[in-house]
Amino acid sequence: MSRHRPQPRRRALMLAVAASTAACALPAVPALAADTVKIGLITAMTGQSARAGEALTRGMTIAIDEINAKGGVLNGRKLELVRRDDESNPAKGVLAARELIYKEKVAVLFGGLDTPVSMAIVPIANQEKVPFMGPWAAGTPITRNGANPNFVFRVSAVDELVDKAMLQYAQKTFGASKPGLILVNNPWGESNEKGIVAALTAKGMKPAGIEKFEANDVDVVPQLGRLKAAGADVLLMVGNVGPSAQVVKSLDRMGWKVPVVSHWGPAGGRFTELAGPNARNVHFVQTYSFFGAPSPVGTRVVNALKAKYSDIKGPDDITPAVGVANAYDATHLAALAIQRAGSTKGDAIRQGFYQIDRYEGLIKTYLKPFSPQVHDALTENDYVWAQFIDNRIVPVADKQAASK
């Protein structure tokens, strides 16, 4: 009987042949996961700044769709977006960064709205040699972090430049001579305090006062009272959605009608809902607006957003615009860097950023946007000033047209 049984070696061969035949009989399944180039995004997807995270996601998604439709990168590899929620918490941002770097093997890591979170991620990106792109957080030390080589790039506002622009705008628009500073008490606030004081010093001016508030404060009347007593004729404000809304509501309680010139924190979420009717009195900086005569790139992006997201019917619904615009351009620039690198290795991509000659983007046409000395692609010439009109972020110059 035993002579009819296959010998062990023969039996193993028969099983291998059978398995090979069965595999050949199955339909071919493309190995997409292995072939994609992963781009990571760490941002707030819940909480008061969730709208900012959604704007970044949409901007990146539209750019990735365009890139993939044209064949992807590196001879046909598609880009894949992998997201994690940092909940505006630096510790959670660090955990997310480690997961995306070590587990997901992302080629480029994108940050979100919050400077403290990005500042916590920067050392990891530089240590692990993974390019880190900032499409929103504006803290000056994010890109100017002292690392050599430096793996951190940005397509966004920069505090040092915004601070100069805030002072200039306050003087030009409101005739300010004694600005008072009201700043969130965190690394972002510290970055802007240094920048604003330097901008004032350069003009032979001093602040009427400098006041801080915590991110969870619900009453800022004491700090504002001191600024009023000091004779502040304009407030230069730095804070994200929730804290900035508390400043506006505290001004309401005081009955103090003072101009407020702000960094772009109020644009990151439910500011008008939280701040109330006087949210419209806050003028804040932006890097882009979908209002006005659109460029060909702007038209293409708006049409793509309307086609992909049912809640977008036009420019009114693309908010916050800076999140979409910055992320869109940053994603295209990152893809160009990967393409120039010819590789997904971090150091090659870092050098690939320096090799970008020209990119016709949404915010502007970029000409050699990065160099070993310059890791910020936007300058003060790329800023516009805006305010909320009926829950829409509208350039100040266009507010009358928007309210008709």
PDB file of C-alpha atoms in Angstrom, residues 129-376:
ATOM      1  CA  LYS A 129      15.700  62.460   8.187  1.00  0.00           C
ATOM      2  CA  VAL A 130      12.066  62.623   7.062  1.00  0.00           C
ATOM      3  CA  PRO A 131      11.055  65.852   5.277  1.00  0.00           C
ATOM      4  CA  PHE A 132       8.436  67.736   7.287  1.00  0.00           C
ATOM      5  CA  MET A 133       6.215  70.190   5.403  1.00  0.00           C
ATOM      6  CA  GLY A 134       4.331  72.917   7.262  1.00  0.00           C
ATOM      7  CA  PRO A 135       1.179  74.058   5.431  1.00  0.00           C
ATOM      8  CA  TRP A 136      -0.188  76.187   8.288  1.00  0.00           C
ATOM      9  CA  ALA A 137       1.667  76.601  11.626  1.00  0.00           C
ATOM     10  CA  ALA A 138       3.529  79.903  11.428  1.00  0.00           C
ATOM     11  CA  GLY A 139       5.998  79.809  14.328  1.00  0.00           C
ATOM     12  CA  THR A 140       9.303  81.228  13.074  1.00  0.00           C
ATOM     13  CA  PRO A 141      11.471  78.521  14.757  1.00  0.00           C
ATOM     14  CA  ILE A 142       9.668  75.703  12.921  1.00  0.00           C
ATOM     15  CA  THR A 143      11.813  76.156   9.835  1.00  0.00           C
ATOM     16  CA  ARG A 144      14.571  78.206  11.473  1.00  0.00           C
ATOM     17  CA  ASN A 145      15.331  75.443  13.931  1.00  0.00           C
ATOM     18  CA  GLY A 146      19.138  75.386  13.857  1.00  0.00           C
ATOM     19  CA  ALA A 147      19.404  71.872  12.397  1.00  0.00           C
ATOM     20  CA  ASN A 148      22.006  71.128   9.740  1.00  0.00           C
ATOM     21  CA  PRO A 149      20.857  69.520   7.571  1.00  0.00           C
ATOM     22  CA  ASN A 150      17.348  70.891   8.051  1.00  0.00           C
ATOM     23  CA  PHE A 151      14.465  68.679   6.899  1.00  0.00           C
ATOM     24  CA  VAL A 152      11.670  71.162   7.652  1.00  0.00           C
ATOM     25  CA  PHE A 153      10.008  73.172   4.862  1.00  0.00           C
ATOM     26  CA  ARG A 154       6.945  75.393   4.817  1.00  0.00           C
ATOM     27  CA  VAL A 155       4.307  76.865   2.505  1.00  0.00           C
ATOM     28  CA  SER A 156       2.616  79.177   4.970  1.00  0.00           C
ATOM     29  CA  ALA A 157       2.886  82.459   6.791  1.00  0.00           C
ATOM     30  CA  VAL A 158       5.925  83.061   9.009  1.00  0.00           C
ATOM     31  CA  ASP A 159       5.460  84.829  12.344  1.00  0.00           C
ATOM     32  CA  GLU A 160       8.436  87.128  11.914  1.00  0.00           C
ATOM     33  CA  LEU A 161       7.015  88.424   8.624  1.00  0.00           C
ATOM     34  CA  VAL A 162       3.391  88.447   9.778  1.00  0.00           C
ATOM     35  CA  ASP A 163       4.342  90.513  12.825  1.00  0.00           C
ATOM     36  CA  LYS A 164       5.824  93.228  10.626  1.00  0.00           C
ATOM     37  CA  ALA A 165       2.750  93.100   8.416  1.00  0.00           C
ATOM     38  CA  MET A 166       0.377  93.329  11.419  1.00  0.00           C
ATOM     39  CA  LEU A 167       2.054  96.476  12.690  1.00  0.00           C
ATOM     40  CA  GLN A 168       2.151  98.050   9.244  1.00  0.00           C
ATOM     41  CA  TYR A 169      -1.534  97.256   8.677  1.00  0.00           C
ATOM     42  CA  ALA A 170      -2.527  98.638  12.096  1.00  0.00           C
ATOM     43  CA  GLN A 171      -0.732 101.899  11.380  1.00  0.00           C
ATOM     44  CA  LYS A 172      -2.027 102.263   7.844  1.00  0.00           C
ATOM     45  CA  THR A 173      -5.630 101.211   8.476  1.00  0.00           C
ATOM     46  CA  PHE A 174      -6.274 102.463  12.005  1.00  0.00           C
ATOM     47  CA  GLY A 175      -3.558 105.076  12.541  1.00  0.00           C
ATOM     48  CA  ALA A 176      -2.222 103.088  15.478  1.00  0.00           C
ATOM     49  CA  SER A 177       0.549 104.627  17.592  1.00  0.00           C
ATOM     50  CA  LYS A 178       0.217 102.649  20.867  1.00  0.00           C
ATOM     51  CA  PRO A 179      -0.574  99.020  20.034  1.00  0.00           C
ATOM     52  CA  GLY A 180      -1.321  96.628  22.849  1.00  0.00           C
ATOM     53  CA  LEU A 181      -0.325  92.975  22.546  1.00  0.00           C
ATOM     54  CA  ILE A 182      -2.740  90.216  23.595  1.00  0.00           C
ATOM     55  CA  LEU A 183      -1.111  86.828  23.043  1.00  0.00           C
ATOM     56  CA  VAL A 184      -1.763  83.171  23.799  1.00  0.00           C
ATOM     57  CA  ASN A 185       0.655  81.876  26.422  1.00  0.00           C
ATOM     58  CA  ASN A 186       2.438  79.153  24.444  1.00  0.00           C
ATOM     59  CA  PRO A 187       5.396  78.865  22.025  1.00  0.00           C
ATOM     60  CA  TRP A 188       3.366  80.440  19.232  1.00  0.00           C
ATOM     61  CA  GLY A 189       2.595  83.451  21.396  1.00  0.00           C
ATOM     62  CA  GLU A 190       6.259  83.694  22.394  1.00  0.00           C
ATOM     63  CA  SER A 191       7.344  83.590  18.765  1.00  0.00           C
ATOM     64  CA  ASN A 192       5.032  86.472  17.906  1.00  0.00           C
ATOM     65  CA  GLU A 193       5.916  88.496  20.985  1.00  0.00           C
ATOM     66  CA  LYS A 194       9.536  88.536  19.873  1.00  0.00           C
ATOM     67  CA  GLY A 195       8.555  89.390  16.298  1.00  0.00           C
ATOM     68  CA  ILE A 196       6.131  92.204  17.181  1.00  0.00           C
ATOM     69  CA  VAL A 197       8.480  93.798  19.725  1.00  0.00           C
ATOM     70  CA  ALA A 198      11.262  93.686  17.119  1.00  0.00           C
ATOM     71  CA  ALA A 199       8.975  95.279  14.522  1.00  0.00           C
ATOM     72  CA  LEU A 200       8.014  98.031  16.977  1.00  0.00           C
ATOM     73  CA  THR A 201      11.637  98.633  17.979  1.00  0.00           C
ATOM     74  CA  ALA A 202      12.638  98.995  14.335  1.00  0.00           C
ATOM     75  CA  LYS A 203      10.144 101.874  14.097  1.00  0.00           C
ATOM     76  CA  GLY A 204      11.179 103.488  17.375  1.00  0.00           C
ATOM     77  CA  MET A 205       7.956 102.368  19.086  1.00  0.00           C
ATOM     78  CA  LYS A 206       7.067 100.458  22.239  1.00  0.00           C
ATOM     79  CA  PRO A 207       3.926  98.446  23.018  1.00  0.00           C
ATOM     80  CA  ALA A 208       1.339 100.005  25.307  1.00  0.00           C
ATOM     81  CA  GLY A 209       1.472  96.691  27.123  1.00  0.00           C
ATOM     82  CA  ILE A 210       1.916  92.960  26.642  1.00  0.00           C
ATOM     83  CA  GLU A 211      -0.707  90.615  28.050  1.00  0.00           C
ATOM     84  CA  LYS A 212      -0.995  86.827  27.887  1.00  0.00           C
ATOM     85  CA  PHE A 213      -3.937  84.457  28.160  1.00  0.00           C
ATOM     86  CA  GLU A 214      -4.228  80.703  28.441  1.00  0.00           C
ATOM     87  CA  ALA A 215      -5.741  78.615  25.661  1.00  0.00           C
ATOM     88  CA  ASN A 216      -8.654  77.601  27.904  1.00  0.00           C
ATOM     89  CA  ASP A 217      -9.385  81.024  29.455  1.00  0.00           C
ATOM     90  CA  VAL A 218     -13.038  82.086  29.298  1.00  0.00           C
ATOM     91  CA  ASP A 219     -12.525  85.640  30.577  1.00  0.00           C
ATOM     92  CA  VAL A 220      -9.786  87.975  29.376  1.00  0.00           C
ATOM     93  CA  VAL A 221     -11.275  91.172  30.848  1.00  0.00           C
ATOM     94  CA  PRO A 222      -8.461  91.703  33.420  1.00  0.00           C
ATOM     95  CA  GLN A 223      -5.744  91.609  30.750  1.00  0.00           C
ATOM     96  CA  LEU A 224      -7.731  93.795  28.369  1.00  0.00           C
ATOM     97  CA  GLY A 225      -8.501  96.220  31.182  1.00  0.00           C
ATOM     98  CA  ARG A 226      -4.791  96.759  31.768  1.00  0.00           C
ATOM     99  CA  LEU A 227      -4.216  97.401  28.052  1.00  0.00           C
ATOM    100  CA  LYS A 228      -7.079  99.894  27.963  1.00  0.00           C
ATOM    101  CA  ALA A 229      -5.723 101.705  31.018  1.00  0.00           C
ATOM    102  CA  ALA A 230      -2.310 101.871  29.323  1.00  0.00           C
ATOM    103  CA  GLY A 231      -3.882 103.707  26.379  1.00  0.00           C
ATOM    104  CA  ALA A 232      -3.730 100.992  23.718  1.00  0.00           C
ATOM    105  CA  ASP A 233      -5.326 102.305  20.510  1.00  0.00           C
ATOM    106  CA  VAL A 234      -5.272  98.964  18.686  1.00  0.00           C
ATOM    107  CA  LEU A 235      -4.898  95.337  19.779  1.00  0.00           C
ATOM    108  CA  LEU A 236      -2.443  93.030  18.037  1.00  0.00           C
ATOM    109  CA  MET A 237      -3.864  89.575  18.784  1.00  0.00           C
ATOM    110  CA  VAL A 238      -2.339  86.117  18.475  1.00  0.00           C
ATOM    111  CA  GLY A 239      -4.437  83.083  19.340  1.00  0.00           C
ATOM    112  CA  ASN A 240      -6.328  80.272  17.673  1.00  0.00           C
ATOM    113  CA  VAL A 241     -10.099  79.998  17.365  1.00  0.00           C
ATOM    114  CA  GLY A 242     -11.300  79.474  20.923  1.00  0.00           C
ATOM    115  CA  PRO A 243      -8.988  81.894  22.757  1.00  0.00           C
ATOM    116  CA  SER A 244      -9.446  84.617  20.121  1.00  0.00           C
ATOM    117  CA  ALA A 245     -13.222  84.281  20.455  1.00  0.00           C
ATOM    118  CA  GLN A 246     -12.884  84.823  24.211  1.00  0.00           C
ATOM    119  CA  VAL A 247     -10.963  88.041  23.568  1.00  0.00           C
ATOM    120  CA  VAL A 248     -13.813  89.338  21.391  1.00  0.00           C
ATOM    121  CA  LYS A 249     -16.454  88.385  23.948  1.00  0.00           C
ATOM    122  CA  SER A 250     -14.448  90.000  26.755  1.00  0.00           C
ATOM    123  CA  LEU A 251     -14.241  93.211  24.713  1.00  0.00           C
ATOM    124  CA  ASP A 252     -18.021  93.049  24.353  1.00  0.00           C
ATOM    125  CA  ARG A 253     -18.471  92.734  28.123  1.00  0.00           C
ATOM    126  CA  MET A 254     -16.205  95.728  28.656  1.00  0.00           C
ATOM    127  CA  GLY A 255     -17.893  97.793  25.963  1.00  0.00           C
ATOM    128  CA  TRP A 256     -14.437  98.610  24.582  1.00  0.00           C
ATOM    129  CA  LYS A 257     -14.590  99.217  20.840  1.00  0.00           C
ATOM    130  CA  VAL A 258     -10.938  99.007  19.862  1.00  0.00           C
ATOM    131  CA  PRO A 259      -9.621  97.812  16.471  1.00  0.00           C
ATOM    132  CA  VAL A 260      -8.264  94.266  16.531  1.00  0.00           C
ATOM    133  CA  VAL A 261      -5.548  93.221  14.075  1.00  0.00           C
ATOM    134  CA  SER A 262      -4.899  89.508  14.328  1.00  0.00           C
ATOM    135  CA  HIS A 263      -2.692  86.726  13.145  1.00  0.00           C
ATOM    136  CA  TRP A 264      -4.717  84.154  11.239  1.00  0.00           C
ATOM    137  CA  GLY A 265      -5.738  81.995  14.192  1.00  0.00           C
ATOM    138  CA  PRO A 266      -9.433  83.009  14.012  1.00  0.00           C
ATOM    139  CA  ALA A 267      -9.682  81.546  10.516  1.00  0.00           C
ATOM    140  CA  GLY A 268      -9.073  77.992  11.705  1.00  0.00           C
ATOM    141  CA  GLY A 269     -12.537  76.982  12.865  1.00  0.00           C
ATOM    142  CA  ARG A 270     -15.867  78.111  14.348  1.00  0.00           C
ATOM    143  CA  PHE A 271     -14.770  81.650  15.166  1.00  0.00           C
ATOM    144  CA  THR A 272     -17.973  83.489  14.217  1.00  0.00           C
ATOM    145  CA  GLU A 273     -20.080  80.969  16.128  1.00  0.00           C
ATOM    146  CA  LEU A 274     -17.926  81.264  19.248  1.00  0.00           C
ATOM    147  CA  ALA A 275     -17.160  84.985  19.134  1.00  0.00           C
ATOM    148  CA  GLY A 276     -20.587  86.332  18.196  1.00  0.00           C
ATOM    149  CA  PRO A 277     -21.524  89.302  15.962  1.00  0.00           C
ATOM    150  CA  ASN A 278     -18.379  91.314  16.676  1.00  0.00           C
ATOM    151  CA  ALA A 279     -16.209  88.630  15.109  1.00  0.00           C
ATOM    152  CA  ARG A 280     -16.505  90.774  11.986  1.00  0.00           C
ATOM    153  CA  ASN A 281     -14.462  93.523  13.660  1.00  0.00           C
ATOM    154  CA  VAL A 282     -11.325  91.388  13.697  1.00  0.00           C
ATOM    155  CA  HIS A 283      -9.025  91.893  10.716  1.00  0.00           C
ATOM    156  CA  PHE A 284      -6.630  88.979  10.174  1.00  0.00           C
ATOM    157  CA  VAL A 285      -3.930  87.905   7.779  1.00  0.00           C
ATOM    158  CA  GLN A 286      -4.378  85.262   5.071  1.00  0.00           C
ATOM    159  CA  THR A 287      -2.209  83.847   2.305  1.00  0.00           C
ATOM    160  CA  TYR A 288      -5.006  83.343  -0.206  1.00  0.00           C
ATOM    161  CA  SER A 289      -8.632  84.101  -0.958  1.00  0.00           C
ATOM    162  CA  PHE A 290     -10.907  82.386  -3.463  1.00  0.00           C
ATOM    163  CA  PHE A 291     -12.824  85.640  -3.924  1.00  0.00           C
ATOM    164  CA  GLY A 292     -12.056  87.981  -6.814  1.00  0.00           C
ATOM    165  CA  ALA A 293     -10.930  87.157 -10.349  1.00  0.00           C
ATOM    166  CA  PRO A 294      -9.559  83.602 -10.205  1.00  0.00           C
ATOM    167  CA  SER A 295      -6.415  82.433 -11.941  1.00  0.00           C
ATOM    168  CA  PRO A 296      -6.606  79.364 -14.210  1.00  0.00           C
ATOM    169  CA  VAL A 297      -5.241  77.292 -11.321  1.00  0.00           C
ATOM    170  CA  GLY A 298      -7.833  78.797  -8.976  1.00  0.00           C
ATOM    171  CA  THR A 299     -10.653  77.958 -11.362  1.00  0.00           C
ATOM    172  CA  ARG A 300      -9.404  74.388 -11.685  1.00  0.00           C
ATOM    173  CA  VAL A 301      -9.146  73.929  -7.916  1.00  0.00           C
ATOM    174  CA  VAL A 302     -12.603  75.376  -7.230  1.00  0.00           C
ATOM    175  CA  ASN A 303     -14.155  73.103  -9.862  1.00  0.00           C
ATOM    176  CA  ALA A 304     -12.363  70.077  -8.405  1.00  0.00           C
ATOM    177  CA  LEU A 305     -13.539  70.929  -4.883  1.00  0.00           C
ATOM    178  CA  LYS A 306     -17.133  71.372  -6.054  1.00  0.00           C
ATOM    179  CA  ALA A 307     -17.011  68.033  -7.873  1.00  0.00           C
ATOM    180  CA  LYS A 308     -15.544  66.128  -4.910  1.00  0.00           C
ATOM    181  CA  TYR A 309     -17.284  67.718  -1.916  1.00  0.00           C
ATOM    182  CA  SER A 310     -21.049  68.167  -1.993  1.00  0.00           C
ATOM    183  CA  ASP A 311     -21.012  70.983   0.574  1.00  0.00           C
ATOM    184  CA  ILE A 312     -18.909  73.237  -1.658  1.00  0.00           C
ATOM    185  CA  LYS A 313     -21.000  75.252  -4.102  1.00  0.00           C
ATOM    186  CA  GLY A 314     -18.574  78.125  -4.590  1.00  0.00           C
ATOM    187  CA  PRO A 315     -15.853  80.284  -2.954  1.00  0.00           C
ATOM    188  CA  ASP A 316     -18.096  81.042   0.049  1.00  0.00           C
ATOM    189  CA  ASP A 317     -17.876  77.412   1.120  1.00  0.00           C
ATOM    190  CA  ILE A 318     -14.095  76.993   0.812  1.00  0.00           C
ATOM    191  CA  THR A 319     -13.113  77.885   4.347  1.00  0.00           C
ATOM    192  CA  PRO A 320     -10.621  78.356   5.777  1.00  0.00           C
ATOM    193  CA  ALA A 321      -9.133  79.147   2.374  1.00  0.00           C
ATOM    194  CA  VAL A 322      -5.544  79.249   3.624  1.00  0.00           C
ATOM    195  CA  GLY A 323      -5.699  75.623   4.718  1.00  0.00           C
ATOM    196  CA  VAL A 324      -6.863  74.480   1.297  1.00  0.00           C
ATOM    197  CA  ALA A 325      -4.521  76.739  -0.670  1.00  0.00           C
ATOM    198  CA  ASN A 326      -1.372  76.197   1.394  1.00  0.00           C
ATOM    199  CA  ALA A 327      -1.868  72.431   1.505  1.00  0.00           C
ATOM    200  CA  TYR A 328      -2.603  72.246  -2.227  1.00  0.00           C
ATOM    201  CA  ASP A 329       0.577  74.077  -3.216  1.00  0.00           C
ATOM    202  CA  ALA A 330       2.684  72.326  -0.565  1.00  0.00           C
ATOM    203  CA  THR A 331       1.580  68.901  -1.801  1.00  0.00           C
ATOM    204  CA  HIS A 332       2.495  69.713  -5.395  1.00  0.00           C
ATOM    205  CA  LEU A 333       5.879  71.029  -4.279  1.00  0.00           C
ATOM    206  CA  ALA A 334       6.498  67.892  -2.197  1.00  0.00           C
ATOM    207  CA  ALA A 335       5.635  65.720  -5.208  1.00  0.00           C
ATOM    208  CA  LEU A 336       8.059  67.708  -7.356  1.00  0.00           C
ATOM    209  CA  ALA A 337      10.759  67.216  -4.709  1.00  0.00           C
ATOM    210  CA  ILE A 338      10.161  63.449  -4.731  1.00  0.00           C
ATOM    211  CA  GLN A 339      10.300  63.442  -8.507  1.00  0.00           C
ATOM    212  CA  ARG A 340      13.526  65.474  -8.553  1.00  0.00           C
ATOM    213  CA  ALA A 341      14.980  63.124  -5.940  1.00  0.00           C
ATOM    214  CA  GLY A 342      14.160  60.048  -7.983  1.00  0.00           C
ATOM    215  CA  SER A 343      13.723  58.312  -4.650  1.00  0.00           C
ATOM    216  CA  THR A 344      11.665  58.155  -1.460  1.00  0.00           C
ATOM    217  CA  LYS A 345      14.753  58.455   0.724  1.00  0.00           C
ATOM    218  CA  GLY A 346      14.470  61.410   3.053  1.00  0.00           C
ATOM    219  CA  ASP A 347      17.777  63.104   2.341  1.00  0.00           C
ATOM    220  CA  ALA A 348      17.278  62.789  -1.402  1.00  0.00           C
ATOM    221  CA  ILE A 349      13.832  64.416  -1.097  1.00  0.00           C
ATOM    222  CA  ARG A 350      15.299  67.192   1.052  1.00  0.00           C
ATOM    223  CA  GLN A 351      17.733  67.997  -1.727  1.00  0.00           C
ATOM    224  CA  GLY A 352      14.940  67.564  -4.258  1.00  0.00           C
ATOM    225  CA  PHE A 353      13.186  70.597  -2.748  1.00  0.00           C
ATOM    226  CA  TYR A 354      16.232  72.696  -3.635  1.00  0.00           C
ATOM    227  CA  GLN A 355      16.054  71.508  -7.244  1.00  0.00           C
ATOM    228  CA  ILE A 356      12.546  72.836  -7.923  1.00  0.00           C
ATOM    229  CA  ASP A 357      12.911  75.585 -10.519  1.00  0.00           C
ATOM    230  CA  ARG A 358       9.332  76.654 -11.153  1.00  0.00           C
ATOM    231  CA  TYR A 359       5.834  75.656 -10.124  1.00  0.00           C
ATOM    232  CA  GLU A 360       2.701  77.501 -11.198  1.00  0.00           C
ATOM    233  CA  GLY A 361       0.703  77.206  -8.010  1.00  0.00           C
ATOM    234  CA  LEU A 362      -2.553  78.414  -6.544  1.00  0.00           C
ATOM    235  CA  ILE A 363      -1.111  81.136  -4.302  1.00  0.00           C
ATOM    236  CA  LYS A 364       1.536  82.247  -6.793  1.00  0.00           C
ATOM    237  CA  THR A 365       4.053  81.033  -9.334  1.00  0.00           C
ATOM    238  CA  TYR A 366       6.991  79.710  -7.319  1.00  0.00           C
ATOM    239  CA  LEU A 367      10.474  80.363  -8.719  1.00  0.00           C
ATOM    240  CA  LYS A 368      13.192  78.409  -6.897  1.00  0.00           C
ATOM    241  CA  PRO A 369      11.117  78.521  -3.708  1.00  0.00           C
ATOM    242  CA  PHE A 370      13.625  76.656  -1.529  1.00  0.00           C
ATOM    243  CA  SER A 371      17.357  76.736  -0.942  1.00  0.00           C
ATOM    244  CA  PRO A 372      19.604  75.438   1.838  1.00  0.00           C
ATOM    245  CA  GLN A 373      19.274  78.888   3.435  1.00  0.00           C
ATOM    246  CA  VAL A 374      15.545  79.489   2.752  1.00  0.00           C
ATOM    247  CA  HIS A 375      12.939  76.876   3.737  1.00  0.00           C
ATOM    248  CA  ASP A 376       9.889  79.172   3.580  1.00  0.00           C
TER     249      ASP A 376
END
